[in-house]
Amino acid sequence: GALWLGRRMARPIGDLANAAEKIRTLQLNPPPLVGRSRLTELDNAANAFNSMVSGLRWFETYVPRALVRSLLADDDDSIVMSAERDVTVIFTDIRSFTTLAESMTATETAEFLNKHFSVVAGCVEDEGGTVDKYIGDSVMAFWGAPYAVEDHAARACRAAIALRDLIAKENAENEKQGQPILKMGIGIHSGKVIAGNIGAPGRVNYTLVGDTVNLAQRLERLCKPLADPTNAVTILISRDVAEALRG
């Protein structure tokens, strides 16, 4: 009887340990929930754990998951300390978005942006990049921090080309359905930045600051007057990026 009771008690504890291991590596989809138990103490622990999982699923929507997972795997706090790093920064922006949004409701605008950002983020993450922030209808992403990447310029350019191709396919479908054509500008620059946890106590971001970031954004803005009329997406790269691509 004691052996049987011990196994009945050990099973939910083992389930809790397995679920906690998934939480440690941020494997939250599907959520690692723990089953209920007839034992009051274990049932209370399961309820508390499941509530924590629910909170973490909200939390992960506000942080770059790929970055957090890599930091958890490394377990080195010094990696997020502010330091000079060689990176490539990319800025994307939808052309005439204000005019486009005027023809949509608030819900339609949010759905449109969420769908668009999913496409942009997918292209960035497929090349090992990190989405830093969403600024209105623009996206800032980078390669080369917190871990050094030798081909960060090539990765950024591959992501931009993949995005251009996806937008072209999307525009072809929109044209058939009589929907607006999406036009974009993408600016890419490589150089030195200060990368690290930056912000006020209690609210920090792992982000980049420096002239490299500013120049990447200026290149994106130049896409409007220098737009390629044959493509819905115009990509401008700096001389530093061109030299890093080695032909």
C-alpha atoms as a printed R data frame, in Angstrom:
    type eleno elety resid chain resno       x      y       z
1   ATOM     1    CA   GLY     A     1   0.000  0.000   0.000
2   ATOM     2    CA   ALA     A     2   2.851  2.392   0.837
3   ATOM     3    CA   LEU     A     3   4.523  1.604  -2.502
4   ATOM     4    CA   TRP     A     4   1.279  2.233  -4.394
5   ATOM     5    CA   LEU     A     5   0.681  5.495  -2.515
6   ATOM     6    CA   GLY     A     6   4.267  6.589  -3.143
7   ATOM     7    CA   ARG     A     7   3.885  6.062  -6.890
8   ATOM     8    CA   ARG     A     8   0.590  7.962  -6.930
9   ATOM     9    CA   MET     A     9   2.326 10.890  -5.216
10  ATOM    10    CA   ALA     A    10   5.451 10.711  -7.367
11  ATOM    11    CA   ARG     A    11   3.611 10.821 -10.707
12  ATOM    12    CA   PRO     A    12   2.304 14.415 -10.429
13  ATOM    13    CA   ILE     A    13   5.645 15.518  -8.984
14  ATOM    14    CA   GLY     A    14   7.377 14.044 -12.036
15  ATOM    15    CA   ASP     A    15   4.891 15.790 -14.329
16  ATOM    16    CA   LEU     A    16   5.615 19.055 -12.521
17  ATOM    17    CA   ALA     A    17   9.376 18.567 -12.957
18  ATOM    18    CA   ASN     A    18   9.002 17.827 -16.688
19  ATOM    19    CA   ALA     A    19   6.805 20.877 -17.185
20  ATOM    20    CA   ALA     A    20   9.257 23.049 -15.241
21  ATOM    21    CA   GLU     A    21  12.068 21.912 -17.560
22  ATOM    22    CA   LYS     A    22  10.033 23.108 -20.568
23  ATOM    23    CA   ILE     A    23   9.491 26.434 -18.820
24  ATOM    24    CA   ARG     A    24  13.243 26.751 -18.272
25  ATOM    25    CA   THR     A    25  13.812 26.600 -22.034
26  ATOM    26    CA   LEU     A    26  10.710 28.718 -22.838
27  ATOM    27    CA   GLN     A    27   8.881 25.892 -24.617
28  ATOM    28    CA   LEU     A    28   5.467 27.447 -24.130
29  ATOM    29    CA   ASN     A    29   3.654 26.311 -27.254
30  ATOM    30    CA   PRO     A    30   1.751 24.162 -26.455
31  ATOM    31    CA   PRO     A    31   1.673 25.327 -22.818
32  ATOM    32    CA   PRO     A    32   3.197 22.725 -20.434
33  ATOM    33    CA   LEU     A    33   0.262 22.532 -18.021
34  ATOM    34    CA   VAL     A    34   0.182 20.186 -15.010
35  ATOM    35    CA   GLY     A    35  -2.834 17.966 -14.266
36  ATOM    36    CA   ARG     A    36  -4.961 18.227 -11.129
37  ATOM    37    CA   SER     A    37  -4.339 16.005  -8.099
38  ATOM    38    CA   ARG     A    38  -6.543 14.672  -5.312
39  ATOM    39    CA   LEU     A    39  -3.843 15.608  -2.819
40  ATOM    40    CA   THR     A    40  -4.466 19.190  -1.685
41  ATOM    41    CA   GLU     A    41  -0.817 20.264  -1.586
42  ATOM    42    CA   LEU     A    42  -0.036 18.861  -5.056
43  ATOM    43    CA   ASP     A    43  -3.244 20.316  -6.467
44  ATOM    44    CA   ASN     A    44  -2.335 23.746  -5.090
45  ATOM    45    CA   ALA     A    45   1.125 23.438  -6.640
46  ATOM    46    CA   ALA     A    46  -0.402 22.478 -10.008
47  ATOM    47    CA   ASN     A    47  -2.793 25.439  -9.949
48  ATOM    48    CA   ALA     A    48   0.013 27.852  -9.071
49  ATOM    49    CA   PHE     A    49   2.243 26.412 -11.806
50  ATOM    50    CA   ASN     A    50  -0.485 26.640 -14.452
51  ATOM    51    CA   SER     A    51  -1.172 30.254 -13.475
52  ATOM    52    CA   MET     A    52   2.532 31.013 -13.877
53  ATOM    53    CA   VAL     A    53   2.519 29.445 -17.361
54  ATOM    54    CA   SER     A    54  -0.405 31.650 -18.343
55  ATOM    55    CA   GLY     A    55   1.520 34.733 -17.207
56  ATOM    56    CA   LEU     A    56   4.681 33.659 -19.017
57  ATOM    57    CA   ARG     A    57   2.786 33.192 -22.279
58  ATOM    58    CA   TRP     A    58   1.777 36.843 -22.071
59  ATOM    59    CA   PHE     A    59   5.334 37.781 -21.139
60  ATOM    60    CA   GLU     A    60   6.879 36.030 -24.152
61  ATOM    61    CA   THR     A    61   4.784 38.078 -26.566
62  ATOM    62    CA   TYR     A    62   6.628 41.225 -25.412
63  ATOM    63    CA   VAL     A    63  10.216 39.946 -25.607
64  ATOM    64    CA   PRO     A    64  12.334 38.591 -28.491
65  ATOM    65    CA   ARG     A    65  11.982 34.866 -27.777
66  ATOM    66    CA   ALA     A    66  14.959 33.734 -29.869
67  ATOM    67    CA   LEU     A    67  17.224 36.155 -28.003
68  ATOM    68    CA   VAL     A    68  15.940 35.115 -24.575
69  ATOM    69    CA   ARG     A    69  16.297 31.416 -25.390
70  ATOM    70    CA   SER     A    70  19.905 31.872 -26.484
71  ATOM    71    CA   LEU     A    71  20.691 33.826 -23.310
72  ATOM    72    CA   LEU     A    72  19.103 31.132 -21.159
73  ATOM    73    CA   ALA     A    73  21.120 28.444 -22.921
74  ATOM    74    CA   ASP     A    74  24.361 30.391 -22.439
75  ATOM    75    CA   ASP     A    75  23.669 31.234 -18.762
76  ATOM    76    CA   ASP     A    76  26.237 34.058 -18.885
77  ATOM    77    CA   ASP     A    77  24.993 37.396 -17.531
78  ATOM    78    CA   SER     A    78  27.986 39.262 -18.943
79  ATOM    79    CA   ILE     A    79  26.792 38.670 -22.509
80  ATOM    80    CA   VAL     A    80  24.077 41.341 -22.141
81  ATOM    81    CA   MET     A    81  26.399 43.965 -20.653
82  ATOM    82    CA   SER     A    82  26.819 46.994 -22.899
83  ATOM    83    CA   ALA     A    83  29.714 46.515 -25.296
84  ATOM    84    CA   GLU     A    84  30.826 47.538 -28.774
85  ATOM    85    CA   ARG     A    85  29.833 44.984 -31.403
86  ATOM    86    CA   ASP     A    86  30.036 44.688 -35.168
87  ATOM    87    CA   VAL     A    87  26.501 44.214 -36.503
88  ATOM    88    CA   THR     A    88  24.186 44.685 -39.442
89  ATOM    89    CA   VAL     A    89  20.984 46.650 -38.879
90  ATOM    90    CA   ILE     A    90  17.904 46.575 -41.080
91  ATOM    91    CA   PHE     A    91  14.921 48.927 -41.160
92  ATOM    92    CA   THR     A    92  11.714 48.224 -43.084
93  ATOM    93    CA   ASP     A    93   8.821 50.582 -43.728
94  ATOM    94    CA   ILE     A    94   5.492 50.456 -45.566
95  ATOM    95    CA   ARG     A    95   5.097 53.233 -48.115
96  ATOM    96    CA   SER     A    96   2.012 55.512 -47.804
97  ATOM    97    CA   PHE     A    97   0.689 53.490 -44.891
98  ATOM    98    CA   THR     A    98  -1.333 56.435 -43.550
99  ATOM    99    CA   THR     A    99  -3.280 56.635 -46.819
100 ATOM   100    CA   LEU     A   100  -3.723 52.861 -46.795
101 ATOM   101    CA   ALA     A   101  -4.974 52.835 -43.212
102 ATOM   102    CA   GLU     A   102  -7.588 55.526 -43.926
103 ATOM   103    CA   SER     A   103  -9.568 52.988 -45.944
104 ATOM   104    CA   MET     A   104  -9.567 50.442 -43.087
105 ATOM   105    CA   THR     A   105 -11.211 50.190 -39.684
106 ATOM   106    CA   ALA     A   106  -9.107 50.048 -36.532
107 ATOM   107    CA   THR     A   107  -9.538 46.266 -36.342
108 ATOM   108    CA   GLU     A   108  -8.632 45.815 -39.997
109 ATOM   109    CA   THR     A   109  -5.554 48.016 -39.560
110 ATOM   110    CA   ALA     A   110  -4.360 45.979 -36.570
111 ATOM   111    CA   GLU     A   111  -4.936 42.700 -38.420
112 ATOM   112    CA   PHE     A   112  -3.104 44.025 -41.471
113 ATOM   113    CA   LEU     A   113  -0.078 45.112 -39.406
114 ATOM   114    CA   ASN     A   114   0.021 41.880 -37.392
115 ATOM   115    CA   LYS     A   115   0.001 39.826 -40.589
116 ATOM   116    CA   HIS     A   116   2.702 42.019 -42.148
117 ATOM   117    CA   PHE     A   117   4.913 41.939 -39.048
118 ATOM   118    CA   SER     A   118   4.607 38.147 -38.932
119 ATOM   119    CA   VAL     A   119   6.008 37.983 -42.466
120 ATOM   120    CA   VAL     A   120   8.863 40.394 -41.671
121 ATOM   121    CA   ALA     A   121   9.741 38.652 -38.390
122 ATOM   122    CA   GLY     A   122   9.683 35.254 -40.097
123 ATOM   123    CA   CYS     A   123  12.209 36.378 -42.712
124 ATOM   124    CA   VAL     A   124  14.456 37.898 -40.020
125 ATOM   125    CA   GLU     A   125  14.343 34.872 -37.708
126 ATOM   126    CA   ASP     A   126  14.874 32.400 -40.557
127 ATOM   127    CA   GLU     A   127  18.285 34.049 -41.036
128 ATOM   128    CA   GLY     A   128  19.093 34.039 -37.308
129 ATOM   129    CA   GLY     A   129  18.320 37.724 -36.752
130 ATOM   130    CA   THR     A   130  16.539 39.490 -33.900
131 ATOM   131    CA   VAL     A   131  13.569 41.816 -34.261
132 ATOM   132    CA   ASP     A   132  14.461 44.741 -32.019
133 ATOM   133    CA   LYS     A   133  11.255 46.772 -32.163
134 ATOM   134    CA   TYR     A   134   8.160 47.752 -34.117
135 ATOM   135    CA   ILE     A   135   7.877 51.496 -34.777
136 ATOM   136    CA   GLY     A   136   4.455 52.255 -36.213
137 ATOM   137    CA   ASP     A   137   4.504 50.330 -39.504
138 ATOM   138    CA   SER     A   138   8.313 49.995 -39.440
139 ATOM   139    CA   VAL     A   139  10.530 47.194 -38.150
140 ATOM   140    CA   MET     A   140  14.088 47.358 -36.812
141 ATOM   141    CA   ALA     A   141  16.096 44.139 -36.715
142 ATOM   142    CA   PHE     A   142  19.758 43.220 -36.344
143 ATOM   143    CA   TRP     A   143  22.376 40.487 -36.699
144 ATOM   144    CA   GLY     A   144  25.661 40.121 -34.778
145 ATOM   145    CA   ALA     A   145  24.576 40.680 -31.168
146 ATOM   146    CA   PRO     A   146  24.718 39.500 -28.463
147 ATOM   147    CA   TYR     A   147  26.755 36.806 -30.218
148 ATOM   148    CA   ALA     A   148  29.200 37.515 -33.030
149 ATOM   149    CA   VAL     A   149  28.151 36.356 -36.511
150 ATOM   150    CA   GLU     A   150  30.707 36.489 -39.311
151 ATOM   151    CA   ASP     A   151  28.224 36.720 -42.195
152 ATOM   152    CA   HIS     A   152  25.769 39.125 -40.542
153 ATOM   153    CA   ALA     A   153  25.615 41.366 -43.627
154 ATOM   154    CA   ALA     A   154  24.806 38.442 -45.941
155 ATOM   155    CA   ARG     A   155  22.139 37.172 -43.538
156 ATOM   156    CA   ALA     A   156  20.441 40.574 -43.455
157 ATOM   157    CA   CYS     A   157  20.460 40.803 -47.250
158 ATOM   158    CA   ARG     A   158  19.057 37.292 -47.638
159 ATOM   159    CA   ALA     A   159  16.271 38.219 -45.231
160 ATOM   160    CA   ALA     A   160  15.520 41.370 -47.246
161 ATOM   161    CA   ILE     A   161  15.414 39.441 -50.531
162 ATOM   162    CA   ALA     A   162  13.149 36.785 -49.009
163 ATOM   163    CA   LEU     A   163  10.838 39.530 -47.763
164 ATOM   164    CA   ARG     A   164  10.801 41.190 -51.189
165 ATOM   165    CA   ASP     A   165   9.824 37.878 -52.818
166 ATOM   166    CA   LEU     A   166   7.032 37.234 -50.304
167 ATOM   167    CA   ILE     A   167   5.643 40.748 -50.761
168 ATOM   168    CA   ALA     A   168   5.662 40.227 -54.545
169 ATOM   169    CA   LYS     A   169   3.596 37.036 -54.158
170 ATOM   170    CA   GLU     A   170   1.243 38.757 -51.734
171 ATOM   171    CA   ASN     A   171   0.787 41.701 -54.115
172 ATOM   172    CA   ALA     A   172  -0.034 39.334 -56.981
173 ATOM   173    CA   GLU     A   173  -2.843 37.840 -54.890
174 ATOM   174    CA   ASN     A   174  -4.042 41.282 -53.783
175 ATOM   175    CA   GLU     A   175  -4.152 42.486 -57.373
176 ATOM   176    CA   LYS     A   176  -6.368 39.545 -58.374
177 ATOM   177    CA   GLN     A   177  -8.747 40.327 -55.504
178 ATOM   178    CA   GLY     A   178  -8.790 44.058 -56.192
179 ATOM   179    CA   GLN     A   179  -6.966 44.897 -52.952
180 ATOM   180    CA   PRO     A   180  -4.253 47.583 -52.516
181 ATOM   181    CA   ILE     A   181  -0.668 46.821 -53.549
182 ATOM   182    CA   LEU     A   182   1.866 46.977 -50.730
183 ATOM   183    CA   LYS     A   183   5.058 48.968 -51.323
184 ATOM   184    CA   MET     A   184   8.042 48.903 -48.989
185 ATOM   185    CA   GLY     A   185  11.470 50.372 -48.375
186 ATOM   186    CA   ILE     A   186  14.326 48.472 -46.734
187 ATOM   187    CA   GLY     A   187  17.594 50.031 -45.550
188 ATOM   188    CA   ILE     A   188  20.612 47.931 -44.484
189 ATOM   189    CA   HIS     A   189  23.883 49.087 -42.931
190 ATOM   190    CA   SER     A   190  26.792 47.374 -41.159
191 ATOM   191    CA   GLY     A   191  29.089 48.851 -38.545
192 ATOM   192    CA   LYS     A   192  29.957 49.282 -34.885
193 ATOM   193    CA   VAL     A   193  27.261 49.848 -32.259
194 ATOM   194    CA   ILE     A   194  26.876 49.800 -28.505
195 ATOM   195    CA   ALA     A   195  24.740 46.737 -27.736
196 ATOM   196    CA   GLY     A   196  23.362 45.759 -24.355
197 ATOM   197    CA   ASN     A   197  20.613 46.190 -21.804
198 ATOM   198    CA   ILE     A   198  19.556 49.829 -22.046
199 ATOM   199    CA   GLY     A   199  16.701 51.519 -20.191
200 ATOM   200    CA   ALA     A   200  15.420 52.581 -16.786
201 ATOM   201    CA   PRO     A   201  15.471 50.281 -13.724
202 ATOM   202    CA   GLY     A   202  12.633 47.786 -14.003
203 ATOM   203    CA   ARG     A   203  12.199 48.271 -17.752
204 ATOM   204    CA   VAL     A   204  15.150 47.593 -20.038
205 ATOM   205    CA   ASN     A   205  15.572 46.433 -23.607
206 ATOM   206    CA   TYR     A   206  18.446 44.590 -25.180
207 ATOM   207    CA   THR     A   207  18.996 47.010 -28.044
208 ATOM   208    CA   LEU     A   208  21.554 48.869 -30.155
209 ATOM   209    CA   VAL     A   209  22.562 52.524 -30.181
210 ATOM   210    CA   GLY     A   210  24.971 54.438 -32.395
211 ATOM   211    CA   ASP     A   211  25.486 55.975 -35.817
212 ATOM   212    CA   THR     A   212  25.134 52.591 -37.508
213 ATOM   213    CA   VAL     A   213  21.494 52.402 -36.396
214 ATOM   214    CA   ASN     A   214  20.835 55.986 -37.504
215 ATOM   215    CA   LEU     A   215  22.359 55.417 -40.930
216 ATOM   216    CA   ALA     A   216  20.346 52.238 -41.512
217 ATOM   217    CA   GLN     A   217  17.177 54.201 -40.794
218 ATOM   218    CA   ARG     A   218  18.257 57.022 -43.128
219 ATOM   219    CA   LEU     A   219  18.871 54.512 -45.900
220 ATOM   220    CA   GLU     A   220  15.339 53.211 -45.436
221 ATOM   221    CA   ARG     A   221  13.978 56.761 -45.728
222 ATOM   222    CA   LEU     A   222  15.973 57.274 -48.942
223 ATOM   223    CA   CYS     A   223  14.058 54.377 -50.491
224 ATOM   224    CA   LYS     A   224  11.103 56.686 -51.091
225 ATOM   225    CA   PRO     A   225  12.788 59.216 -53.420
226 ATOM   226    CA   LEU     A   226  14.979 56.495 -54.946
227 ATOM   227    CA   ALA     A   227  12.215 53.891 -55.315
228 ATOM   228    CA   ASP     A   228  12.667 51.264 -58.002
229 ATOM   229    CA   PRO     A   229   9.554 51.588 -60.211
230 ATOM   230    CA   THR     A   230   9.851 47.964 -61.372
231 ATOM   231    CA   ASN     A   231   9.618 46.545 -57.840
232 ATOM   232    CA   ALA     A   232   7.159 47.068 -54.999
233 ATOM   233    CA   VAL     A   233  10.066 46.697 -52.567
234 ATOM   234    CA   THR     A   234  13.161 48.913 -52.808
235 ATOM   235    CA   ILE     A   235  16.285 47.746 -50.956
236 ATOM   236    CA   LEU     A   236  19.182 50.116 -50.280
237 ATOM   237    CA   ILE     A   237  22.468 48.908 -48.795
238 ATOM   238    CA   SER     A   238  25.461 50.928 -47.653
239 ATOM   239    CA   ARG     A   239  28.985 50.651 -49.021
240 ATOM   240    CA   ASP     A   240  29.996 48.773 -45.848
241 ATOM   241    CA   VAL     A   241  27.346 46.124 -46.528
242 ATOM   242    CA   ALA     A   242  28.361 45.853 -50.197
243 ATOM   243    CA   GLU     A   243  32.014 45.342 -49.233
244 ATOM   244    CA   ALA     A   244  31.079 42.738 -46.606
245 ATOM   245    CA   LEU     A   245  29.154 40.760 -49.243
246 ATOM   246    CA   ARG     A   246  32.379 40.241 -51.239
247 ATOM   247    CA   GLY     A   247  30.657 40.339 -54.581
